[in-house]
Amino acid sequence: MTPLLPRLATVVIGGILLIVGAPFLVIARLVVMVPGVPNAVRNRARLLLLGAAFLIVYELAGSSGVEGQRFGRQGGCDRLAALNQRFYGRGFAVAGIRLVCAPPPRIAVDRPVIVLARHAGAFNSALMAHLIARDLGRDTYTIAKRCAAITPGLRDAYTASGVVFCQFDSAGKALALQQLQSQAVGALPTDALLLFPEGTNYSAKRWHQAIATLRANGRHTQAEQAEQCPHVMPIHPAGAWMLASSAPTADVVVLAQTGLEDLATEGLGYPPSGRGEVNVGWWHIPADQVPRERDAFTAWLLEQWREVDAWIAATRQPEAVEHALPLQHSATPIPR
């Protein structure tokens, strides 16, 4: 748990910021509601409102989260799920944002699931955990960079739910892979093992930099493959393969959203939308259709990300949104 003094300091500072910023929050709410406002301005107003909701939910009211324990290892997942439910329910409503979700896959209850998620936009990581709890009914276990939990309240909620924070230098990456292997080997049927194969939030600048790095390292084939997918970052398959090889009975769900990246409005490779929609797509791959050999898995994961890239391109065309929900890989849903 976070020491008491930093926790109290965050509560006090957060409260002061909300009081001082109240007039600006009122203006931001009006900007969201008034028609004809430029998309960039509207999205900045949404980001401000979500920032305020974040402070209220995870810092000021975070200690009142659900503390009950369900069947599982850590017992803190209910707390994180409750906080996420408040934020992505009430916070999104205040910011004028609507979740548009494809029907979630129905996965057999006798096995864990590996969730490989796209990484894009503010508040994206917690959204994945929220969808896993709400729509898959699973407890989320994962690793994360230390900077992912930027405030004491969020760090407490993550730590209680089994998130392990890792350094991502050369030595830290080896330890992170060991942690992923441990989580996968010990996974229960109630668990979802979450990972972001891209490793960092999407932006056009980072996309160009990643491709330049691949070329500088002589990985020209990977660079050419990445250039074919301009809406996603190049994948790093090592962690995902560690999960897949260490949990051979686990189904895989690829989970993607597009919409949260609009809130930054800077550095995207496509125009920001002002619709206030976050579109969510799921792809379900049963365990017996997931390659477990490393090279085959890497090629397979690349194909999944090509599908995600195509889905994002289609979804971001307003006239194609209603047709852009992904097809399930499994022909017949598995009954619960």
mmCIF file of C-alpha atoms in Angstrom:
data_model
loop_
_atom_site.group_PDB
_atom_site.id
_atom_site.type_symbol
_atom_site.label_atom_id
_atom_site.label_comp_id
_atom_site.label_asym_id
_atom_site.label_seq_id
_atom_site.Cartn_x
_atom_site.Cartn_y
_atom_site.Cartn_z
ATOM 1 C CA MET A 1 0.000 0.000 0.000
ATOM 2 C CA THR A 2 1.050 3.600 -0.569
ATOM 3 C CA PRO A 3 2.375 5.327 2.597
ATOM 4 C CA LEU A 4 -0.257 7.407 4.360
ATOM 5 C CA LEU A 5 1.343 10.847 3.935
ATOM 6 C CA PRO A 6 1.690 10.719 0.117
ATOM 7 C CA ARG A 7 -1.852 9.352 -0.069
ATOM 8 C CA LEU A 8 -3.227 12.189 2.060
ATOM 9 C CA ALA A 9 -1.201 14.742 0.119
ATOM 10 C CA THR A 10 -2.719 13.509 -3.127
ATOM 11 C CA VAL A 11 -6.220 13.751 -1.657
ATOM 12 C CA VAL A 12 -5.613 17.299 -0.429
ATOM 13 C CA ILE A 13 -3.988 18.473 -3.653
ATOM 14 C CA GLY A 14 -6.661 16.772 -5.744
ATOM 15 C CA GLY A 15 -9.414 18.429 -3.727
ATOM 16 C CA ILE A 16 -7.818 21.848 -4.119
ATOM 17 C CA LEU A 17 -7.423 21.352 -7.868
ATOM 18 C CA LEU A 18 -11.082 20.403 -8.205
ATOM 19 C CA ILE A 19 -12.255 23.425 -6.205
ATOM 20 C CA VAL A 20 -10.024 25.879 -8.081
ATOM 21 C CA GLY A 21 -10.818 24.286 -11.420
ATOM 22 C CA ALA A 22 -14.591 24.081 -10.918
ATOM 23 C CA PRO A 23 -15.358 27.055 -13.234
ATOM 24 C CA PHE A 24 -13.213 25.556 -15.958
ATOM 25 C CA LEU A 25 -14.983 22.214 -15.557
ATOM 26 C CA VAL A 26 -18.343 23.933 -16.003
ATOM 27 C CA ILE A 27 -17.056 25.596 -19.174
ATOM 28 C CA ALA A 28 -15.653 22.269 -20.398
ATOM 29 C CA ARG A 29 -19.037 20.624 -19.879
ATOM 30 C CA LEU A 30 -20.704 23.351 -21.924
ATOM 31 C CA VAL A 31 -18.102 22.951 -24.689
ATOM 32 C CA VAL A 32 -18.925 19.237 -24.857
ATOM 33 C CA MET A 33 -22.664 19.916 -25.111
ATOM 34 C CA VAL A 34 -22.720 22.881 -27.522
ATOM 35 C CA PRO A 35 -22.872 21.939 -31.229
ATOM 36 C CA GLY A 36 -20.454 23.356 -33.756
ATOM 37 C CA VAL A 37 -17.361 23.348 -31.516
ATOM 38 C CA PRO A 38 -14.176 22.238 -33.364
ATOM 39 C CA ASN A 39 -13.239 18.613 -32.720
ATOM 40 C CA ALA A 40 -9.864 19.472 -31.183
ATOM 41 C CA VAL A 41 -11.445 21.882 -28.663
ATOM 42 C CA ARG A 42 -14.246 19.461 -27.801
ATOM 43 C CA ASN A 43 -11.782 16.615 -27.223
ATOM 44 C CA ARG A 44 -9.592 18.761 -24.966
ATOM 45 C CA ALA A 45 -12.690 19.591 -22.915
ATOM 46 C CA ARG A 46 -13.482 15.877 -22.649
ATOM 47 C CA LEU A 47 -9.936 15.182 -21.482
ATOM 48 C CA LEU A 48 -10.227 17.854 -18.783
ATOM 49 C CA LEU A 49 -13.521 16.387 -17.545
ATOM 50 C CA LEU A 50 -12.075 12.879 -17.501
ATOM 51 C CA GLY A 51 -9.068 14.145 -15.546
ATOM 52 C CA ALA A 52 -11.402 15.535 -12.906
ATOM 53 C CA ALA A 53 -13.393 12.289 -12.820
ATOM 54 C CA PHE A 54 -10.125 10.376 -12.424
ATOM 55 C CA LEU A 55 -9.168 12.417 -9.354
ATOM 56 C CA ILE A 56 -12.593 11.945 -7.785
ATOM 57 C CA VAL A 57 -12.868 8.199 -8.417
ATOM 58 C CA TYR A 58 -9.342 6.884 -7.873
ATOM 59 C CA GLU A 59 -7.945 9.406 -5.388
ATOM 60 C CA LEU A 60 -10.696 11.163 -3.403
ATOM 61 C CA ALA A 61 -13.159 8.254 -3.268
ATOM 62 C CA GLY A 62 -10.766 5.383 -3.964
ATOM 63 C CA SER A 63 -10.636 4.177 -0.373
ATOM 64 C CA SER A 64 -14.368 3.432 -0.480
ATOM 65 C CA GLY A 65 -13.930 0.869 -3.266
ATOM 66 C CA VAL A 66 -15.293 -2.639 -2.830
ATOM 67 C CA GLU A 67 -12.943 -4.701 -0.680
ATOM 68 C CA GLY A 68 -14.728 -8.065 -0.783
ATOM 69 C CA GLN A 69 -12.877 -11.140 -2.007
ATOM 70 C CA ARG A 70 -14.096 -13.411 -4.779
ATOM 71 C CA PHE A 71 -12.671 -16.788 -5.689
ATOM 72 C CA GLY A 72 -9.132 -16.008 -6.829
ATOM 73 C CA ARG A 73 -5.610 -15.414 -5.640
ATOM 74 C CA GLN A 74 -5.318 -11.773 -4.708
ATOM 75 C CA GLY A 75 -8.746 -10.695 -3.564
ATOM 76 C CA GLY A 76 -8.360 -7.098 -4.718
ATOM 77 C CA CYS A 77 -9.819 -7.349 -8.197
ATOM 78 C CA ASP A 78 -13.278 -6.375 -6.985
ATOM 79 C CA ARG A 79 -11.906 -3.058 -5.737
ATOM 80 C CA LEU A 80 -10.311 -2.184 -9.071
ATOM 81 C CA ALA A 81 -13.416 -3.348 -10.945
ATOM 82 C CA ALA A 82 -15.640 -1.127 -8.786
ATOM 83 C CA LEU A 83 -13.443 1.928 -9.324
ATOM 84 C CA ASN A 84 -13.240 1.300 -13.064
ATOM 85 C CA GLN A 85 -17.012 0.878 -13.244
ATOM 86 C CA ARG A 86 -17.511 4.287 -11.643
ATOM 87 C CA PHE A 87 -14.978 6.001 -13.877
ATOM 88 C CA TYR A 88 -16.021 4.503 -17.201
ATOM 89 C CA GLY A 89 -19.685 4.859 -16.315
ATOM 90 C CA ARG A 90 -20.144 8.236 -14.660
ATOM 91 C CA GLY A 91 -16.892 9.790 -15.885
ATOM 92 C CA PHE A 92 -17.575 8.932 -19.515
ATOM 93 C CA ALA A 93 -21.148 10.191 -19.195
ATOM 94 C CA VAL A 94 -20.002 13.567 -17.839
ATOM 95 C CA ALA A 95 -17.413 13.850 -20.624
ATOM 96 C CA GLY A 96 -19.999 13.010 -23.272
ATOM 97 C CA ILE A 97 -18.266 9.781 -24.300
ATOM 98 C CA ARG A 98 -20.119 6.619 -25.275
ATOM 99 C CA LEU A 99 -18.702 3.102 -25.389
ATOM 100 C CA VAL A 100 -19.747 1.260 -28.558
ATOM 101 C CA CYS A 101 -18.865 -2.386 -27.989
ATOM 102 C CA ALA A 102 -19.063 -5.430 -30.187
ATOM 103 C CA PRO A 103 -20.678 -8.382 -28.381
ATOM 104 C CA PRO A 104 -18.004 -9.949 -26.150
ATOM 105 C CA PRO A 105 -16.920 -13.536 -26.812
ATOM 106 C CA ARG A 106 -18.395 -16.345 -24.760
ATOM 107 C CA ILE A 107 -15.513 -18.368 -23.372
ATOM 108 C CA ALA A 108 -15.697 -21.678 -21.540
ATOM 109 C CA VAL A 109 -15.452 -21.224 -17.783
ATOM 110 C CA ASP A 110 -13.000 -24.099 -17.320
ATOM 111 C CA ARG A 111 -9.966 -22.247 -18.668
ATOM 112 C CA PRO A 112 -8.126 -18.941 -18.262
ATOM 113 C CA VAL A 113 -7.959 -16.459 -21.109
ATOM 114 C CA ILE A 114 -5.085 -14.430 -22.521
ATOM 115 C CA VAL A 115 -6.142 -10.912 -23.562
ATOM 116 C CA LEU A 116 -3.841 -9.160 -26.038
ATOM 117 C CA ALA A 117 -4.890 -5.525 -26.240
ATOM 118 C CA ARG A 118 -4.189 -2.511 -28.414
ATOM 119 C CA HIS A 119 -2.498 0.354 -26.552
ATOM 120 C CA ALA A 120 -3.822 3.764 -27.592
ATOM 121 C CA GLY A 121 -4.990 6.890 -25.824
ATOM 122 C CA ALA A 122 -5.499 8.266 -22.343
ATOM 123 C CA PHE A 123 -7.036 5.884 -19.770
ATOM 124 C CA ASN A 124 -6.696 2.971 -22.203
ATOM 125 C CA SER A 125 -5.054 0.458 -19.832
ATOM 126 C CA ALA A 126 -7.700 0.659 -17.134
ATOM 127 C CA LEU A 127 -10.404 0.467 -19.810
ATOM 128 C CA MET A 128 -9.105 -2.956 -20.840
ATOM 129 C CA ALA A 129 -9.296 -4.160 -17.232
ATOM 130 C CA HIS A 130 -12.810 -2.707 -16.969
ATOM 131 C CA LEU A 131 -14.005 -4.553 -20.075
ATOM 132 C CA ILE A 132 -12.402 -7.793 -18.893
ATOM 133 C CA ALA A 133 -14.236 -7.586 -15.556
ATOM 134 C CA ARG A 134 -17.558 -6.323 -16.942
ATOM 135 C CA ASP A 135 -17.874 -8.352 -20.135
ATOM 136 C CA LEU A 136 -15.690 -11.412 -19.580
ATOM 137 C CA GLY A 137 -16.296 -11.763 -15.834
ATOM 138 C CA ARG A 138 -12.581 -12.358 -15.196
ATOM 139 C CA ASP A 139 -9.937 -11.059 -12.801
ATOM 140 C CA THR A 140 -7.114 -9.226 -14.577
ATOM 141 C CA TYR A 141 -3.488 -10.117 -13.942
ATOM 142 C CA THR A 142 -0.703 -8.345 -15.767
ATOM 143 C CA ILE A 143 2.613 -6.535 -15.551
ATOM 144 C CA ALA A 144 3.032 -2.809 -16.082
ATOM 145 C CA LYS A 145 5.630 -0.089 -16.267
ATOM 146 C CA ARG A 146 6.001 1.783 -12.993
ATOM 147 C CA CYS A 147 4.847 4.988 -14.672
ATOM 148 C CA ALA A 148 1.479 3.363 -15.527
ATOM 149 C CA ALA A 149 0.184 4.100 -12.020
ATOM 150 C CA ILE A 150 0.867 7.813 -11.816
ATOM 151 C CA THR A 151 -1.063 8.472 -8.593
ATOM 152 C CA PRO A 152 -1.098 6.731 -5.179
ATOM 153 C CA GLY A 153 -4.766 5.755 -5.338
ATOM 154 C CA LEU A 154 -4.463 4.113 -8.732
ATOM 155 C CA ARG A 155 -1.242 2.399 -7.648
ATOM 156 C CA ASP A 156 -3.005 0.963 -4.590
ATOM 157 C CA ALA A 157 -5.866 -0.370 -6.698
ATOM 158 C CA TYR A 158 -3.499 -1.909 -9.254
ATOM 159 C CA THR A 159 -1.270 -3.496 -6.634
ATOM 160 C CA ALA A 160 -4.229 -4.960 -4.733
ATOM 161 C CA SER A 161 -5.548 -6.530 -7.932
ATOM 162 C CA GLY A 162 -2.317 -8.346 -8.707
ATOM 163 C CA VAL A 163 -0.654 -5.977 -11.165
ATOM 164 C CA VAL A 164 3.130 -6.341 -10.887
ATOM 165 C CA PHE A 165 5.226 -3.274 -11.704
ATOM 166 C CA CYS A 166 8.456 -3.892 -13.613
ATOM 167 C CA GLN A 167 11.390 -1.931 -14.917
ATOM 168 C CA PHE A 168 11.690 -2.237 -18.686
ATOM 169 C CA ASP A 169 15.462 -1.913 -19.054
ATOM 170 C CA SER A 170 17.449 -4.932 -20.301
ATOM 171 C CA ALA A 171 17.556 -6.610 -16.896
ATOM 172 C CA GLY A 172 13.977 -5.659 -16.075
ATOM 173 C CA LYS A 173 12.636 -7.174 -19.290
ATOM 174 C CA ALA A 174 14.039 -10.577 -18.340
ATOM 175 C CA LEU A 175 12.380 -10.341 -14.931
ATOM 176 C CA ALA A 176 9.139 -9.210 -16.592
ATOM 177 C CA LEU A 177 9.133 -12.322 -18.784
ATOM 178 C CA GLN A 178 9.664 -14.463 -15.690
ATOM 179 C CA GLN A 179 6.709 -12.743 -14.024
ATOM 180 C CA LEU A 180 4.509 -13.352 -17.075
ATOM 181 C CA GLN A 181 5.508 -17.010 -17.061
ATOM 182 C CA SER A 182 4.639 -17.278 -13.363
ATOM 183 C CA GLN A 183 1.245 -15.647 -13.891
ATOM 184 C CA ALA A 184 0.473 -17.948 -16.820
ATOM 185 C CA VAL A 185 1.551 -21.164 -15.099
ATOM 186 C CA GLY A 186 -0.544 -20.310 -12.035
ATOM 187 C CA ALA A 187 -3.560 -18.947 -13.921
ATOM 188 C CA LEU A 188 -6.983 -20.006 -12.657
ATOM 189 C CA PRO A 189 -10.098 -20.434 -14.817
ATOM 190 C CA THR A 190 -11.325 -17.107 -13.399
ATOM 191 C CA ASP A 191 -8.226 -15.243 -14.609
ATOM 192 C CA ALA A 192 -7.500 -13.058 -17.609
ATOM 193 C CA LEU A 193 -3.831 -12.526 -18.420
ATOM 194 C CA LEU A 194 -3.645 -9.057 -19.976
ATOM 195 C CA LEU A 195 -0.773 -7.812 -22.121
ATOM 196 C CA PHE A 196 -0.198 -4.959 -24.586
ATOM 197 C CA PRO A 197 2.058 -6.403 -27.331
ATOM 198 C CA GLU A 198 2.796 -2.933 -28.758
ATOM 199 C CA GLY A 199 4.451 -1.932 -25.489
ATOM 200 C CA THR A 200 3.589 1.751 -25.721
ATOM 201 C CA ASN A 201 0.761 4.128 -26.569
ATOM 202 C CA TYR A 202 0.125 4.726 -30.262
ATOM 203 C CA SER A 203 1.070 7.965 -31.979
ATOM 204 C CA ALA A 204 2.220 8.670 -35.514
ATOM 205 C CA LYS A 205 5.563 9.974 -34.198
ATOM 206 C CA ARG A 206 6.210 6.801 -32.191
ATOM 207 C CA TRP A 207 5.135 4.695 -35.174
ATOM 208 C CA HIS A 208 7.685 6.397 -37.437
ATOM 209 C CA GLN A 209 10.376 6.145 -34.746
ATOM 210 C CA ALA A 210 9.718 2.439 -34.231
ATOM 211 C CA ILE A 211 10.022 1.739 -37.958
ATOM 212 C CA ALA A 212 13.255 3.760 -38.123
ATOM 213 C CA THR A 213 14.629 1.729 -35.218
ATOM 214 C CA LEU A 214 13.747 -1.532 -36.946
ATOM 215 C CA ARG A 215 15.575 -0.414 -40.085
ATOM 216 C CA ALA A 216 18.585 0.810 -38.095
ATOM 217 C CA ASN A 217 18.809 -2.639 -36.502
ATOM 218 C CA GLY A 218 18.687 -4.362 -39.881
ATOM 219 C CA ARG A 219 15.155 -5.733 -39.372
ATOM 220 C CA HIS A 220 13.917 -4.597 -42.771
ATOM 221 C CA THR A 221 11.202 -7.252 -43.134
ATOM 222 C CA GLN A 222 9.638 -6.257 -39.809
ATOM 223 C CA ALA A 223 9.863 -2.593 -40.805
ATOM 224 C CA GLU A 224 8.036 -3.269 -44.073
ATOM 225 C CA GLN A 225 5.372 -5.236 -42.217
ATOM 226 C CA ALA A 226 4.918 -2.373 -39.751
ATOM 227 C CA GLU A 227 4.542 0.145 -42.582
ATOM 228 C CA GLN A 228 1.543 -1.846 -43.834
ATOM 229 C CA CYS A 229 -0.282 -1.201 -40.530
ATOM 230 C CA PRO A 230 -0.308 2.584 -39.949
ATOM 231 C CA HIS A 231 -2.932 2.522 -37.170
ATOM 232 C CA VAL A 232 -1.028 0.294 -34.724
ATOM 233 C CA MET A 233 2.478 0.170 -33.288
ATOM 234 C CA PRO A 234 4.841 -2.649 -34.306
ATOM 235 C CA ILE A 235 4.373 -5.627 -32.006
ATOM 236 C CA HIS A 236 6.861 -7.096 -29.538
ATOM 237 C CA PRO A 237 5.860 -10.780 -29.451
ATOM 238 C CA ALA A 238 8.118 -12.075 -26.637
ATOM 239 C CA GLY A 239 5.733 -11.414 -23.751
ATOM 240 C CA ALA A 240 2.642 -12.617 -25.593
ATOM 241 C CA TRP A 241 4.441 -15.796 -26.635
ATOM 242 C CA MET A 242 5.546 -16.386 -23.033
ATOM 243 C CA LEU A 243 1.899 -16.286 -21.943
ATOM 244 C CA ALA A 244 0.733 -18.513 -24.796
ATOM 245 C CA SER A 245 3.446 -21.122 -24.298
ATOM 246 C CA SER A 246 3.099 -21.152 -20.499
ATOM 247 C CA ALA A 247 -0.714 -21.412 -20.491
ATOM 248 C CA PRO A 248 -1.367 -23.887 -23.350
ATOM 249 C CA THR A 249 -5.023 -24.442 -22.449
ATOM 250 C CA ALA A 250 -5.882 -20.725 -22.474
ATOM 251 C CA ASP A 251 -8.031 -19.190 -25.173
ATOM 252 C CA VAL A 252 -6.821 -15.882 -26.621
ATOM 253 C CA VAL A 253 -8.901 -12.734 -26.986
ATOM 254 C CA VAL A 254 -7.572 -9.824 -29.024
ATOM 255 C CA LEU A 255 -9.122 -6.623 -27.681
ATOM 256 C CA ALA A 256 -8.942 -3.242 -29.421
ATOM 257 C CA GLN A 257 -10.447 0.188 -29.006
ATOM 258 C CA THR A 258 -10.264 3.366 -31.013
ATOM 259 C CA GLY A 259 -11.498 6.717 -29.799
ATOM 260 C CA LEU A 260 -9.510 7.402 -26.647
ATOM 261 C CA GLU A 261 -6.500 8.470 -28.717
ATOM 262 C CA ASP A 262 -8.628 11.353 -30.054
ATOM 263 C CA LEU A 263 -8.447 13.067 -26.663
ATOM 264 C CA ALA A 264 -4.784 13.930 -27.199
ATOM 265 C CA THR A 265 -5.510 15.317 -30.709
ATOM 266 C CA GLU A 266 -1.758 15.573 -31.342
ATOM 267 C CA GLY A 267 0.429 13.236 -33.336
ATOM 268 C CA LEU A 268 -2.216 10.924 -34.765
ATOM 269 C CA GLY A 269 -1.836 9.540 -38.227
ATOM 270 C CA TYR A 270 -5.518 10.222 -38.863
ATOM 271 C CA PRO A 271 -7.905 13.121 -38.129
ATOM 272 C CA PRO A 272 -9.371 13.185 -34.603
ATOM 273 C CA SER A 273 -13.074 12.496 -34.390
ATOM 274 C CA GLY A 274 -15.465 14.653 -32.415
ATOM 275 C CA ARG A 275 -18.238 12.077 -32.128
ATOM 276 C CA GLY A 276 -17.379 11.153 -28.553
ATOM 277 C CA GLU A 277 -17.407 7.426 -29.286
ATOM 278 C CA VAL A 278 -14.964 4.796 -28.113
ATOM 279 C CA ASN A 279 -15.437 1.753 -30.316
ATOM 280 C CA VAL A 280 -14.441 -1.646 -28.907
ATOM 281 C CA GLY A 281 -13.824 -4.836 -30.871
ATOM 282 C CA TRP A 282 -13.112 -8.387 -29.734
ATOM 283 C CA TRP A 283 -11.559 -11.331 -31.569
ATOM 284 C CA HIS A 284 -11.814 -14.741 -29.890
ATOM 285 C CA ILE A 285 -9.374 -17.529 -30.802
ATOM 286 C CA PRO A 286 -9.915 -20.917 -29.084
ATOM 287 C CA ALA A 287 -6.862 -22.533 -27.520
ATOM 288 C CA ASP A 288 -6.535 -25.241 -30.154
ATOM 289 C CA GLN A 289 -6.215 -22.569 -32.879
ATOM 290 C CA VAL A 290 -3.369 -20.653 -31.197
ATOM 291 C CA PRO A 291 0.161 -21.634 -32.332
ATOM 292 C CA ARG A 292 2.484 -22.341 -29.411
ATOM 293 C CA GLU A 293 5.792 -22.642 -31.289
ATOM 294 C CA ARG A 294 7.588 -19.287 -31.159
ATOM 295 C CA ASP A 295 8.049 -18.459 -34.865
ATOM 296 C CA ALA A 296 4.572 -19.653 -35.788
ATOM 297 C CA PHE A 297 3.102 -17.661 -32.900
ATOM 298 C CA THR A 298 4.930 -14.504 -33.996
ATOM 299 C CA ALA A 299 3.572 -14.815 -37.546
ATOM 300 C CA TRP A 300 0.089 -15.513 -36.172
ATOM 301 C CA LEU A 301 0.194 -12.491 -33.841
ATOM 302 C CA LEU A 302 1.228 -10.269 -36.731
ATOM 303 C CA GLU A 303 -1.865 -11.407 -38.645
ATOM 304 C CA GLN A 304 -4.070 -10.562 -35.656
ATOM 305 C CA TRP A 305 -2.624 -7.049 -35.564
ATOM 306 C CA ARG A 306 -3.214 -6.640 -39.289
ATOM 307 C CA GLU A 307 -6.888 -7.379 -38.604
ATOM 308 C CA VAL A 308 -6.899 -4.822 -35.797
ATOM 309 C CA ASP A 309 -5.323 -2.226 -38.112
ATOM 310 C CA ALA A 310 -7.964 -2.882 -40.800
ATOM 311 C CA TRP A 311 -10.744 -2.673 -38.208
ATOM 312 C CA ILE A 312 -9.483 0.688 -36.935
ATOM 313 C CA ALA A 313 -9.319 2.053 -40.489
ATOM 314 C CA ALA A 314 -12.897 0.960 -41.157
ATOM 315 C CA THR A 315 -14.232 2.106 -37.789
ATOM 316 C CA ARG A 316 -12.823 5.585 -38.135
ATOM 317 C CA GLN A 317 -14.853 6.165 -41.294
ATOM 318 C CA PRO A 318 -18.186 7.487 -39.943
ATOM 319 C CA GLU A 319 -20.201 5.838 -42.684
ATOM 320 C CA ALA A 320 -18.590 2.461 -41.913
ATOM 321 C CA VAL A 321 -18.897 2.391 -38.124
ATOM 322 C CA GLU A 322 -21.976 0.195 -37.998
ATOM 323 C CA HIS A 323 -20.278 -2.351 -40.279
ATOM 324 C CA ALA A 324 -16.898 -2.317 -38.565
ATOM 325 C CA LEU A 325 -17.498 -4.695 -35.646
ATOM 326 C CA PRO A 326 -15.091 -7.644 -35.892
ATOM 327 C CA LEU A 327 -16.187 -11.160 -36.700
ATOM 328 C CA GLN A 328 -15.475 -13.816 -34.113
ATOM 329 C CA HIS A 329 -12.778 -16.288 -35.080
ATOM 330 C CA SER A 330 -14.710 -19.129 -33.455
ATOM 331 C CA ALA A 331 -17.656 -20.077 -35.650
ATOM 332 C CA THR A 332 -19.821 -21.139 -32.721
ATOM 333 C CA PRO A 333 -19.797 -19.311 -29.377
ATOM 334 C CA ILE A 334 -18.772 -21.545 -26.493
ATOM 335 C CA PRO A 335 -21.621 -21.691 -23.932
ATOM 336 C CA ARG A 336 -20.969 -20.573 -20.392
#
